[in-house]
Short mmCIF file of N, CA and C and ligand atoms in Angstrom, two decimals:
data_model
loop_
_atom_site.label_atom_id
_atom_site.label_comp_id
_atom_site.label_asym_id
_atom_site.label_seq_id
_atom_site.Cartn_x
_atom_site.Cartn_y
_atom_site.Cartn_z
N MET A 214 100.40 88.70 182.73
CA MET A 214 100.81 90.10 182.59
C MET A 214 99.95 90.98 183.48
N TRP A 215 98.67 90.73 183.44
CA TRP A 215 97.72 91.49 184.26
C TRP A 215 97.92 91.14 185.74
N GLU A 216 98.03 89.86 186.03
CA GLU A 216 98.21 89.42 187.42
C GLU A 216 99.52 89.90 188.01
N ALA A 217 100.53 90.09 187.17
CA ALA A 217 101.84 90.56 187.64
C ALA A 217 101.86 92.08 187.83
N GLY A 218 100.74 92.74 187.53
CA GLY A 218 100.66 94.19 187.72
C GLY A 218 101.38 94.99 186.65
N LEU A 219 101.62 94.37 185.49
CA LEU A 219 102.32 95.08 184.41
C LEU A 219 101.38 95.93 183.58
N VAL A 220 100.07 95.69 183.72
CA VAL A 220 99.05 96.50 183.03
C VAL A 220 97.85 96.62 183.96
N VAL A 221 97.00 97.61 183.70
CA VAL A 221 95.73 97.71 184.40
C VAL A 221 94.60 97.74 183.37
N GLY A 222 93.41 97.30 183.77
CA GLY A 222 92.25 97.33 182.86
C GLY A 222 92.53 96.52 181.61
N SER A 223 92.32 97.13 180.43
CA SER A 223 92.57 96.42 179.17
C SER A 223 93.84 96.93 178.49
N ALA A 224 94.66 97.68 179.24
CA ALA A 224 95.88 98.25 178.65
C ALA A 224 96.87 97.16 178.27
N GLY A 225 97.80 97.51 177.39
CA GLY A 225 98.82 96.57 176.94
C GLY A 225 98.22 95.59 175.95
N ASN A 226 99.06 94.77 175.36
CA ASN A 226 98.58 93.76 174.42
C ASN A 226 99.67 92.72 174.17
N VAL A 227 99.23 91.59 173.62
CA VAL A 227 100.09 90.42 173.49
C VAL A 227 99.83 89.77 172.14
N SER A 228 100.88 89.30 171.47
CA SER A 228 100.67 88.58 170.22
C SER A 228 101.73 87.49 170.06
N ARG A 229 101.43 86.56 169.16
CA ARG A 229 102.42 85.53 168.79
C ARG A 229 102.16 85.10 167.35
N ARG A 230 103.22 84.54 166.75
CA ARG A 230 103.03 84.01 165.40
C ARG A 230 102.09 82.82 165.46
N ALA A 231 101.24 82.71 164.43
CA ALA A 231 100.33 81.57 164.31
C ALA A 231 100.52 81.03 162.90
N GLY A 232 101.56 80.21 162.71
CA GLY A 232 101.93 79.75 161.37
C GLY A 232 102.79 80.80 160.70
N PRO A 233 103.23 80.52 159.44
CA PRO A 233 104.19 81.42 158.78
C PRO A 233 103.61 82.77 158.37
N ASP A 234 102.31 82.85 158.14
CA ASP A 234 101.73 84.06 157.55
C ASP A 234 100.80 84.84 158.47
N HIS A 235 100.58 84.36 159.67
CA HIS A 235 99.57 84.99 160.54
C HIS A 235 100.11 85.21 161.95
N ILE A 236 99.42 86.09 162.66
CA ILE A 236 99.64 86.22 164.10
C ILE A 236 98.30 86.13 164.83
N ALA A 237 98.39 85.77 166.09
CA ALA A 237 97.24 85.86 166.99
C ALA A 237 97.52 87.03 167.92
N ILE A 238 96.52 87.91 168.11
CA ILE A 238 96.73 89.11 168.95
C ILE A 238 95.50 89.35 169.81
N THR A 239 95.75 89.90 171.00
CA THR A 239 94.65 90.18 171.91
C THR A 239 93.75 91.27 171.32
N PRO A 240 92.45 91.24 171.69
CA PRO A 240 91.51 92.24 171.16
C PRO A 240 91.67 93.58 171.88
N THR A 241 91.08 94.61 171.30
CA THR A 241 91.11 95.93 171.92
C THR A 241 90.03 96.03 173.00
N SER A 242 90.29 96.82 174.02
CA SER A 242 89.27 97.22 175.01
C SER A 242 88.53 96.08 175.68
N LEU A 243 89.23 95.01 176.01
CA LEU A 243 88.58 93.92 176.74
C LEU A 243 89.46 93.58 177.95
N ALA A 244 88.87 93.61 179.14
CA ALA A 244 89.64 93.34 180.36
C ALA A 244 90.17 91.90 180.32
N TYR A 245 91.38 91.71 180.82
CA TYR A 245 92.04 90.40 180.72
C TYR A 245 91.30 89.30 181.48
N ASP A 246 90.65 89.66 182.58
CA ASP A 246 89.96 88.63 183.35
C ASP A 246 88.68 88.15 182.66
N LEU A 247 88.24 88.89 181.65
CA LEU A 247 87.05 88.49 180.91
C LEU A 247 87.40 87.83 179.57
N MET A 248 88.67 87.88 179.19
CA MET A 248 89.09 87.42 177.86
C MET A 248 89.09 85.90 177.77
N THR A 249 88.58 85.37 176.65
CA THR A 249 88.63 83.91 176.40
C THR A 249 89.37 83.70 175.07
N PRO A 250 89.77 82.46 174.78
CA PRO A 250 90.47 82.20 173.51
C PRO A 250 89.68 82.69 172.29
N ASP A 251 88.36 82.66 172.34
CA ASP A 251 87.54 83.09 171.20
C ASP A 251 87.68 84.59 170.91
N ASP A 252 88.12 85.35 171.91
CA ASP A 252 88.27 86.80 171.72
C ASP A 252 89.56 87.16 171.00
N VAL A 253 90.49 86.21 170.91
CA VAL A 253 91.78 86.47 170.27
C VAL A 253 91.57 86.57 168.76
N THR A 254 92.22 87.54 168.15
CA THR A 254 92.04 87.83 166.73
C THR A 254 93.20 87.26 165.91
N ILE A 255 92.87 86.64 164.77
CA ILE A 255 93.91 86.12 163.87
C ILE A 255 94.06 87.11 162.70
N ILE A 256 95.29 87.54 162.47
CA ILE A 256 95.57 88.59 161.48
C ILE A 256 96.61 88.09 160.48
N GLU A 257 96.39 88.40 159.20
CA GLU A 257 97.40 88.09 158.18
C GLU A 257 98.51 89.14 158.27
N ILE A 258 99.76 88.66 158.38
CA ILE A 258 100.88 89.59 158.60
C ILE A 258 101.06 90.55 157.41
N ALA A 259 100.96 90.03 156.19
CA ALA A 259 101.25 90.84 155.01
C ALA A 259 100.24 91.98 154.84
N THR A 260 98.96 91.70 155.10
CA THR A 260 97.92 92.70 154.81
C THR A 260 97.38 93.40 156.05
N GLY A 261 97.56 92.78 157.22
CA GLY A 261 96.98 93.33 158.44
C GLY A 261 95.49 93.08 158.56
N LYS A 262 94.96 92.23 157.66
CA LYS A 262 93.51 91.95 157.67
C LYS A 262 93.19 90.80 158.63
N ALA A 263 92.04 90.92 159.30
CA ALA A 263 91.58 89.85 160.19
C ALA A 263 91.02 88.71 159.36
N VAL A 264 91.38 87.47 159.71
CA VAL A 264 90.84 86.33 158.98
C VAL A 264 89.83 85.56 159.82
N ASP A 265 89.89 85.74 161.12
CA ASP A 265 88.97 84.99 161.96
C ASP A 265 88.85 85.75 163.27
N SER A 266 87.77 86.51 163.42
CA SER A 266 87.69 87.30 164.64
C SER A 266 86.27 87.71 164.93
N SER A 267 85.95 87.70 166.20
CA SER A 267 84.66 88.23 166.62
C SER A 267 84.85 89.64 167.16
N ARG A 268 86.11 90.02 167.39
CA ARG A 268 86.42 91.34 167.96
C ARG A 268 87.49 92.04 167.13
N ALA A 269 87.57 93.36 167.32
CA ALA A 269 88.62 94.14 166.67
C ALA A 269 89.95 93.86 167.39
N ALA A 270 91.02 93.82 166.59
CA ALA A 270 92.35 93.57 167.15
C ALA A 270 92.80 94.75 168.00
N SER A 271 93.81 94.50 168.81
CA SER A 271 94.42 95.55 169.62
C SER A 271 94.71 96.80 168.78
N TYR A 272 94.56 97.95 169.43
CA TYR A 272 94.84 99.23 168.79
C TYR A 272 96.30 99.32 168.35
N GLU A 273 97.18 98.58 169.02
CA GLU A 273 98.61 98.61 168.69
C GLU A 273 99.00 97.58 167.62
N LEU A 274 97.99 97.02 166.91
CA LEU A 274 98.28 96.03 165.86
C LEU A 274 99.35 96.52 164.87
N PRO A 275 99.30 97.77 164.38
CA PRO A 275 100.32 98.20 163.40
C PRO A 275 101.75 98.03 163.93
N MET A 276 101.96 98.32 165.21
CA MET A 276 103.30 98.15 165.80
C MET A 276 103.72 96.67 165.76
N HIS A 277 102.82 95.78 166.17
CA HIS A 277 103.14 94.35 166.19
C HIS A 277 103.50 93.87 164.77
N LEU A 278 102.70 94.29 163.77
CA LEU A 278 102.91 93.82 162.40
C LEU A 278 104.28 94.26 161.88
N VAL A 279 104.65 95.50 162.17
CA VAL A 279 105.97 95.99 161.69
C VAL A 279 107.08 95.13 162.28
N VAL A 280 106.99 94.80 163.58
CA VAL A 280 108.06 94.01 164.22
C VAL A 280 108.11 92.60 163.59
N TYR A 281 106.95 91.95 163.37
CA TYR A 281 106.97 90.60 162.77
C TYR A 281 107.47 90.62 161.33
N ARG A 282 107.14 91.68 160.58
CA ARG A 282 107.60 91.76 159.19
C ARG A 282 109.10 91.94 159.12
N ARG A 283 109.64 92.70 160.06
CA ARG A 283 111.06 93.06 160.00
C ARG A 283 111.96 92.09 160.75
N ARG A 284 111.40 91.32 161.69
CA ARG A 284 112.23 90.45 162.54
C ARG A 284 111.72 89.01 162.51
N ALA A 285 112.33 88.20 161.60
CA ALA A 285 111.91 86.80 161.45
C ALA A 285 112.14 86.00 162.73
N ASP A 286 113.10 86.44 163.57
CA ASP A 286 113.44 85.69 164.78
C ASP A 286 112.46 85.94 165.92
N VAL A 287 111.63 86.97 165.80
CA VAL A 287 110.67 87.28 166.87
C VAL A 287 109.39 86.46 166.64
N ALA A 288 109.02 85.66 167.66
CA ALA A 288 107.83 84.82 167.54
C ALA A 288 106.72 85.26 168.49
N ALA A 289 107.04 86.14 169.44
CA ALA A 289 106.03 86.60 170.40
C ALA A 289 106.37 88.00 170.90
N ILE A 290 105.32 88.79 171.16
CA ILE A 290 105.50 90.17 171.63
C ILE A 290 104.58 90.42 172.82
N VAL A 291 105.14 90.99 173.87
CA VAL A 291 104.36 91.42 175.03
C VAL A 291 104.58 92.92 175.19
N HIS A 292 103.48 93.69 175.19
CA HIS A 292 103.56 95.15 175.34
C HIS A 292 102.86 95.54 176.63
N THR A 293 103.59 96.19 177.55
CA THR A 293 103.01 96.55 178.84
C THR A 293 103.17 98.04 179.14
N HIS A 294 102.42 98.47 180.15
CA HIS A 294 102.55 99.81 180.71
C HIS A 294 103.02 99.70 182.16
N ALA A 295 103.96 98.78 182.41
CA ALA A 295 104.43 98.53 183.78
C ALA A 295 104.89 99.84 184.42
N PRO A 296 104.50 100.08 185.69
CA PRO A 296 104.69 101.42 186.28
C PRO A 296 106.13 101.95 186.29
N PHE A 297 107.10 101.13 186.68
CA PHE A 297 108.47 101.66 186.76
C PHE A 297 109.11 101.79 185.38
N VAL A 298 108.77 100.89 184.48
CA VAL A 298 109.22 101.02 183.09
C VAL A 298 108.63 102.29 182.48
N THR A 299 107.35 102.55 182.78
CA THR A 299 106.69 103.72 182.23
C THR A 299 107.29 105.00 182.83
N THR A 300 107.71 104.93 184.08
CA THR A 300 108.40 106.07 184.70
C THR A 300 109.66 106.42 183.89
N LEU A 301 110.45 105.39 183.55
CA LEU A 301 111.65 105.64 182.73
C LEU A 301 111.27 106.15 181.35
N SER A 302 110.15 105.64 180.81
CA SER A 302 109.73 106.05 179.46
C SER A 302 109.37 107.53 179.42
N ILE A 303 108.80 108.04 180.51
CA ILE A 303 108.43 109.45 180.57
C ILE A 303 109.68 110.32 180.68
N LEU A 304 110.68 109.81 181.39
CA LEU A 304 111.95 110.54 181.51
C LEU A 304 112.84 110.31 180.28
N ARG A 305 112.41 109.36 179.42
CA ARG A 305 113.20 108.91 178.26
C ARG A 305 114.61 108.53 178.69
N LYS A 306 114.64 107.76 179.77
CA LYS A 306 115.90 107.31 180.36
C LYS A 306 116.09 105.83 180.06
N PRO A 307 117.18 105.43 179.38
CA PRO A 307 117.41 104.00 179.14
C PRO A 307 117.64 103.27 180.46
N LEU A 308 117.49 101.94 180.41
CA LEU A 308 117.71 101.10 181.59
C LEU A 308 119.03 100.35 181.38
N PRO A 309 120.11 100.81 182.05
CA PRO A 309 121.41 100.16 181.84
C PRO A 309 121.50 98.87 182.64
N PRO A 310 122.37 97.95 182.24
CA PRO A 310 122.53 96.71 183.01
C PRO A 310 123.22 97.01 184.33
N VAL A 311 122.45 97.03 185.41
CA VAL A 311 123.00 97.32 186.74
C VAL A 311 122.85 96.13 187.69
N ILE A 312 122.26 95.04 187.18
CA ILE A 312 122.11 93.79 187.95
C ILE A 312 122.56 92.68 187.01
N ASP A 313 123.34 91.71 187.53
CA ASP A 313 123.90 90.67 186.65
C ASP A 313 122.87 90.05 185.71
N GLU A 314 121.70 89.67 186.26
CA GLU A 314 120.74 88.91 185.45
C GLU A 314 120.18 89.74 184.29
N MET A 315 120.32 91.06 184.36
CA MET A 315 119.80 91.89 183.27
C MET A 315 120.53 91.59 181.95
N MET A 316 121.85 91.35 182.00
CA MET A 316 122.58 91.01 180.78
C MET A 316 122.08 89.68 180.23
N LEU A 317 121.84 88.75 181.14
CA LEU A 317 121.41 87.41 180.75
C LEU A 317 120.06 87.44 180.03
N TYR A 318 119.13 88.25 180.53
CA TYR A 318 117.78 88.25 179.96
C TYR A 318 117.59 89.28 178.84
N PHE A 319 118.32 90.39 178.89
CA PHE A 319 118.10 91.46 177.90
C PHE A 319 119.20 91.52 176.84
N GLY A 320 120.40 91.06 177.18
CA GLY A 320 121.51 91.11 176.23
C GLY A 320 122.23 92.45 176.20
N GLY A 321 121.79 93.41 176.99
CA GLY A 321 122.45 94.72 177.01
C GLY A 321 121.51 95.78 177.54
N ARG A 322 121.87 97.03 177.29
CA ARG A 322 121.09 98.15 177.79
C ARG A 322 119.72 98.21 177.10
N ILE A 323 118.66 98.48 177.86
CA ILE A 323 117.33 98.66 177.27
C ILE A 323 117.22 100.12 176.84
N GLU A 324 117.14 100.31 175.52
CA GLU A 324 117.11 101.67 174.95
C GLU A 324 115.69 102.23 174.94
N VAL A 325 115.59 103.54 174.78
CA VAL A 325 114.30 104.22 174.64
C VAL A 325 114.10 104.57 173.17
N THR A 326 112.92 104.26 172.64
CA THR A 326 112.63 104.59 171.23
C THR A 326 112.44 106.10 171.07
N ASP A 327 112.48 106.56 169.82
CA ASP A 327 111.99 107.91 169.52
C ASP A 327 110.48 107.92 169.78
N TYR A 328 109.92 109.11 169.95
CA TYR A 328 108.48 109.20 170.20
C TYR A 328 107.68 109.03 168.90
N ALA A 329 106.59 108.28 168.99
CA ALA A 329 105.59 108.24 167.92
C ALA A 329 104.23 108.03 168.58
N PHE A 330 103.18 108.52 167.95
CA PHE A 330 101.85 108.45 168.55
C PHE A 330 101.35 107.00 168.56
N THR A 331 100.71 106.64 169.66
CA THR A 331 100.22 105.27 169.85
C THR A 331 99.30 104.82 168.70
N GLY A 332 99.45 103.55 168.31
CA GLY A 332 98.59 102.98 167.28
C GLY A 332 99.10 103.15 165.86
N THR A 333 100.25 103.80 165.70
CA THR A 333 100.78 104.02 164.35
C THR A 333 101.90 103.03 164.02
N GLU A 334 102.13 102.85 162.69
CA GLU A 334 103.25 102.00 162.27
C GLU A 334 104.58 102.59 162.72
N ALA A 335 104.61 103.91 162.89
CA ALA A 335 105.85 104.57 163.31
C ALA A 335 106.34 104.05 164.65
N VAL A 336 105.41 103.66 165.54
CA VAL A 336 105.82 103.08 166.82
C VAL A 336 106.64 101.81 166.54
N GLY A 337 106.15 100.99 165.61
CA GLY A 337 106.84 99.74 165.26
C GLY A 337 108.20 100.00 164.63
N GLU A 338 108.28 100.98 163.74
CA GLU A 338 109.57 101.33 163.11
C GLU A 338 110.56 101.75 164.19
N ASN A 339 110.11 102.56 165.12
CA ASN A 339 110.98 103.02 166.20
C ASN A 339 111.41 101.88 167.11
N VAL A 340 110.49 100.93 167.35
CA VAL A 340 110.81 99.77 168.19
C VAL A 340 111.90 98.94 167.52
N VAL A 341 111.73 98.64 166.24
CA VAL A 341 112.73 97.82 165.52
C VAL A 341 114.10 98.51 165.57
N LYS A 342 114.11 99.83 165.39
CA LYS A 342 115.37 100.59 165.37
C LYS A 342 116.06 100.53 166.74
N ALA A 343 115.31 100.67 167.81
CA ALA A 343 115.92 100.73 169.14
C ALA A 343 116.20 99.34 169.73
N LEU A 344 115.52 98.31 169.21
CA LEU A 344 115.62 96.97 169.79
C LEU A 344 116.98 96.34 169.54
N GLY A 345 117.52 96.52 168.34
CA GLY A 345 118.78 95.85 168.02
C GLY A 345 118.63 94.35 168.21
N ASP A 346 119.63 93.71 168.82
CA ASP A 346 119.55 92.26 169.02
C ASP A 346 119.19 91.92 170.46
N ARG A 347 118.63 92.91 171.18
CA ARG A 347 118.23 92.66 172.56
C ARG A 347 116.76 92.22 172.63
N THR A 348 116.25 92.00 173.83
CA THR A 348 114.92 91.39 173.96
C THR A 348 113.82 92.39 174.34
N GLY A 349 114.18 93.67 174.51
CA GLY A 349 113.14 94.62 174.87
C GLY A 349 113.56 96.05 174.63
N VAL A 350 112.57 96.94 174.57
CA VAL A 350 112.81 98.38 174.47
C VAL A 350 111.79 99.10 175.34
N ILE A 351 112.14 100.32 175.71
CA ILE A 351 111.19 101.23 176.34
C ILE A 351 110.64 102.12 175.24
N ILE A 352 109.31 102.25 175.17
CA ILE A 352 108.68 103.13 174.17
C ILE A 352 108.51 104.50 174.80
N ALA A 353 109.02 105.54 174.15
CA ALA A 353 108.99 106.89 174.70
C ALA A 353 107.58 107.30 175.13
N ASN A 354 107.45 107.79 176.37
CA ASN A 354 106.19 108.30 176.92
C ASN A 354 105.04 107.29 176.80
N HIS A 355 105.35 106.00 177.02
CA HIS A 355 104.31 105.01 176.80
C HIS A 355 104.48 103.75 177.68
N GLY A 356 105.48 102.92 177.43
CA GLY A 356 105.62 101.65 178.15
C GLY A 356 106.79 100.87 177.59
N ASN A 357 106.59 99.57 177.35
CA ASN A 357 107.69 98.81 176.76
C ASN A 357 107.18 97.77 175.78
N VAL A 358 108.13 97.19 175.03
CA VAL A 358 107.87 96.05 174.17
C VAL A 358 108.93 95.00 174.48
N CYS A 359 108.46 93.76 174.75
CA CYS A 359 109.38 92.66 175.02
C CYS A 359 109.13 91.58 173.98
N VAL A 360 110.21 90.99 173.46
CA VAL A 360 110.06 89.98 172.41
C VAL A 360 110.71 88.68 172.85
N GLY A 361 110.30 87.58 172.19
CA GLY A 361 110.88 86.29 172.53
C GLY A 361 110.57 85.26 171.47
N ARG A 362 111.13 84.06 171.69
CA ARG A 362 110.84 82.98 170.74
C ARG A 362 109.52 82.31 171.09
N ASP A 363 108.96 82.62 172.25
CA ASP A 363 107.59 82.21 172.56
C ASP A 363 107.03 83.21 173.59
N LEU A 364 105.73 83.08 173.89
CA LEU A 364 105.07 84.04 174.80
C LEU A 364 105.65 83.97 176.20
N LYS A 365 106.00 82.75 176.62
CA LYS A 365 106.53 82.58 177.97
C LYS A 365 107.81 83.39 178.13
N GLN A 366 108.68 83.32 177.13
CA GLN A 366 109.94 84.05 177.21
C GLN A 366 109.71 85.57 177.18
N ALA A 367 108.82 86.03 176.29
CA ALA A 367 108.54 87.47 176.19
C ALA A 367 107.94 87.99 177.49
N LEU A 368 107.06 87.21 178.11
CA LEU A 368 106.46 87.62 179.38
C LEU A 368 107.52 87.67 180.47
N HIS A 369 108.41 86.68 180.47
CA HIS A 369 109.46 86.65 181.49
C HIS A 369 110.35 87.91 181.38
N VAL A 370 110.67 88.30 180.16
CA VAL A 370 111.46 89.52 179.95
C VAL A 370 110.72 90.72 180.54
N ALA A 371 109.40 90.77 180.32
CA ALA A 371 108.60 91.90 180.83
C ALA A 371 108.61 91.95 182.35
N VAL A 372 108.50 90.78 182.98
CA VAL A 372 108.50 90.72 184.45
C VAL A 372 109.86 91.14 185.00
N VAL A 373 110.93 90.61 184.41
CA VAL A 373 112.28 90.95 184.88
C VAL A 373 112.58 92.43 184.63
N MET A 374 112.11 92.96 183.49
CA MET A 374 112.38 94.36 183.18
C MET A 374 111.72 95.29 184.20
N GLU A 375 110.47 94.98 184.58
CA GLU A 375 109.80 95.83 185.55
C GLU A 375 110.49 95.76 186.91
N SER A 376 110.92 94.57 187.31
CA SER A 376 111.62 94.41 188.58
C SER A 376 112.94 95.19 188.56
N ALA A 377 113.66 95.13 187.44
CA ALA A 377 114.94 95.85 187.33
C ALA A 377 114.70 97.36 187.27
N ALA A 378 113.65 97.77 186.55
CA ALA A 378 113.35 99.21 186.44
C ALA A 378 112.99 99.77 187.81
N ARG A 379 112.27 98.98 188.59
CA ARG A 379 111.90 99.42 189.94
C ARG A 379 113.14 99.63 190.80
N ALA A 380 114.05 98.66 190.78
CA ALA A 380 115.29 98.77 191.56
C ALA A 380 116.10 99.98 191.08
N TYR A 381 116.16 100.18 189.77
CA TYR A 381 116.96 101.28 189.21
C TYR A 381 116.38 102.64 189.59
N VAL A 382 115.05 102.79 189.46
CA VAL A 382 114.39 104.05 189.81
C VAL A 382 114.56 104.35 191.30
N GLN A 383 114.42 103.31 192.13
CA GLN A 383 114.61 103.50 193.57
C GLN A 383 116.05 103.89 193.88
N ALA A 384 117.01 103.27 193.20
CA ALA A 384 118.43 103.60 193.41
C ALA A 384 118.70 105.06 193.02
N LEU A 385 118.09 105.48 191.90
CA LEU A 385 118.27 106.87 191.43
C LEU A 385 117.72 107.87 192.44
N ALA A 386 116.68 107.44 193.17
CA ALA A 386 116.03 108.36 194.11
C ALA A 386 116.91 108.67 195.32
N ILE A 387 117.80 107.75 195.67
CA ILE A 387 118.61 107.97 196.89
C ILE A 387 120.10 108.02 196.63
N GLY A 388 120.52 107.88 195.39
CA GLY A 388 121.96 107.91 195.14
C GLY A 388 122.29 107.79 193.66
N GLU A 389 123.52 107.44 193.39
CA GLU A 389 124.02 107.33 192.02
C GLU A 389 124.29 105.86 191.71
N PRO A 390 123.47 105.22 190.86
CA PRO A 390 123.69 103.80 190.55
C PRO A 390 125.10 103.56 190.01
N ILE A 391 125.69 102.45 190.40
CA ILE A 391 127.03 102.09 189.93
C ILE A 391 126.90 101.02 188.85
N ALA A 392 127.55 101.28 187.71
CA ALA A 392 127.46 100.36 186.57
C ALA A 392 128.13 99.03 186.90
N LEU A 393 127.68 97.97 186.22
CA LEU A 393 128.37 96.68 186.34
C LEU A 393 129.76 96.82 185.75
N PRO A 394 130.75 96.06 186.26
CA PRO A 394 132.08 96.08 185.63
C PRO A 394 132.00 95.55 184.19
N ASP A 395 132.92 96.03 183.35
CA ASP A 395 132.93 95.63 181.93
C ASP A 395 133.00 94.11 181.76
N ASP A 396 133.81 93.44 182.61
CA ASP A 396 133.94 91.99 182.42
C ASP A 396 132.66 91.25 182.80
N ALA A 397 131.89 91.81 183.74
CA ALA A 397 130.60 91.20 184.09
C ALA A 397 129.61 91.37 182.94
N ILE A 398 129.67 92.54 182.29
CA ILE A 398 128.80 92.78 181.14
C ILE A 398 129.15 91.82 180.01
N ALA A 399 130.45 91.63 179.78
CA ALA A 399 130.89 90.71 178.71
C ALA A 399 130.49 89.27 179.04
N ALA A 400 130.65 88.86 180.30
CA ALA A 400 130.29 87.49 180.70
C ALA A 400 128.79 87.28 180.57
N GLY A 401 128.00 88.28 180.96
CA GLY A 401 126.55 88.18 180.85
C GLY A 401 126.11 88.09 179.41
N ARG A 402 126.79 88.86 178.56
CA ARG A 402 126.44 88.85 177.14
C ARG A 402 126.74 87.47 176.51
N ARG A 403 127.86 86.85 176.96
CA ARG A 403 128.18 85.51 176.44
C ARG A 403 127.10 84.50 176.84
N LEU A 404 126.61 84.62 178.06
CA LEU A 404 125.53 83.73 178.51
C LEU A 404 124.26 83.97 177.70
N PHE A 405 123.96 85.26 177.45
CA PHE A 405 122.79 85.62 176.64
C PHE A 405 122.89 84.99 175.24
N ASP A 406 124.08 85.12 174.64
CA ASP A 406 124.28 84.57 173.28
C ASP A 406 124.18 83.05 173.27
N SER A 407 124.71 82.40 174.32
CA SER A 407 124.69 80.93 174.34
C SER A 407 123.26 80.41 174.52
N ARG A 408 122.42 81.17 175.18
CA ARG A 408 121.02 80.74 175.37
C ARG A 408 120.20 80.96 174.11
N LYS A 409 120.63 81.94 173.31
CA LYS A 409 119.88 82.29 172.10
C LYS A 409 120.03 81.19 171.05
N SER A 410 121.24 80.59 170.98
CA SER A 410 121.50 79.64 169.90
C SER A 410 121.04 78.24 170.28
ZN1 ZN B 211 100.31 100.72 175.10
#
């Protein structure tokens, strides 16, 4: 995530389920190039309490916990401040499917959440509401959240979303983006559904 330029410094955070009752989440305020497995924090989903940690969990822990409590199908979360995604987040502009592969990886339009202050459970509530059955959302005036059945998939969604957001923002700068045809959207959605099951 850091190497792909989706975050700078210690921004953003990553988590995954660790057994039925816990998650593993990146610590707060630690640069990714300095992070080791020992710095990762194990948190009980029900209580939000750390069970094994040398460091404090990410500041966005409440958001992660809300998503895991509400979405049994989500096994991993990647949260980034990728520049072009963040540009759309500031404009509160959704990212429509304008490239074929976007339907395949996202399942539909990437919506923008309502605004909530960073670090609160309200961010998580807004994410769950805007996510629907797709794989990512843009968080208003902040960045994005990408989900998957494992970290590799969630990271891939984040990389593809930033690449698509970049193309979309550049297209908006010089013209009027043209939507995909309805049948292409339907065909992409069928591929998305077939990969999910
Ligand atoms: Zn953030």
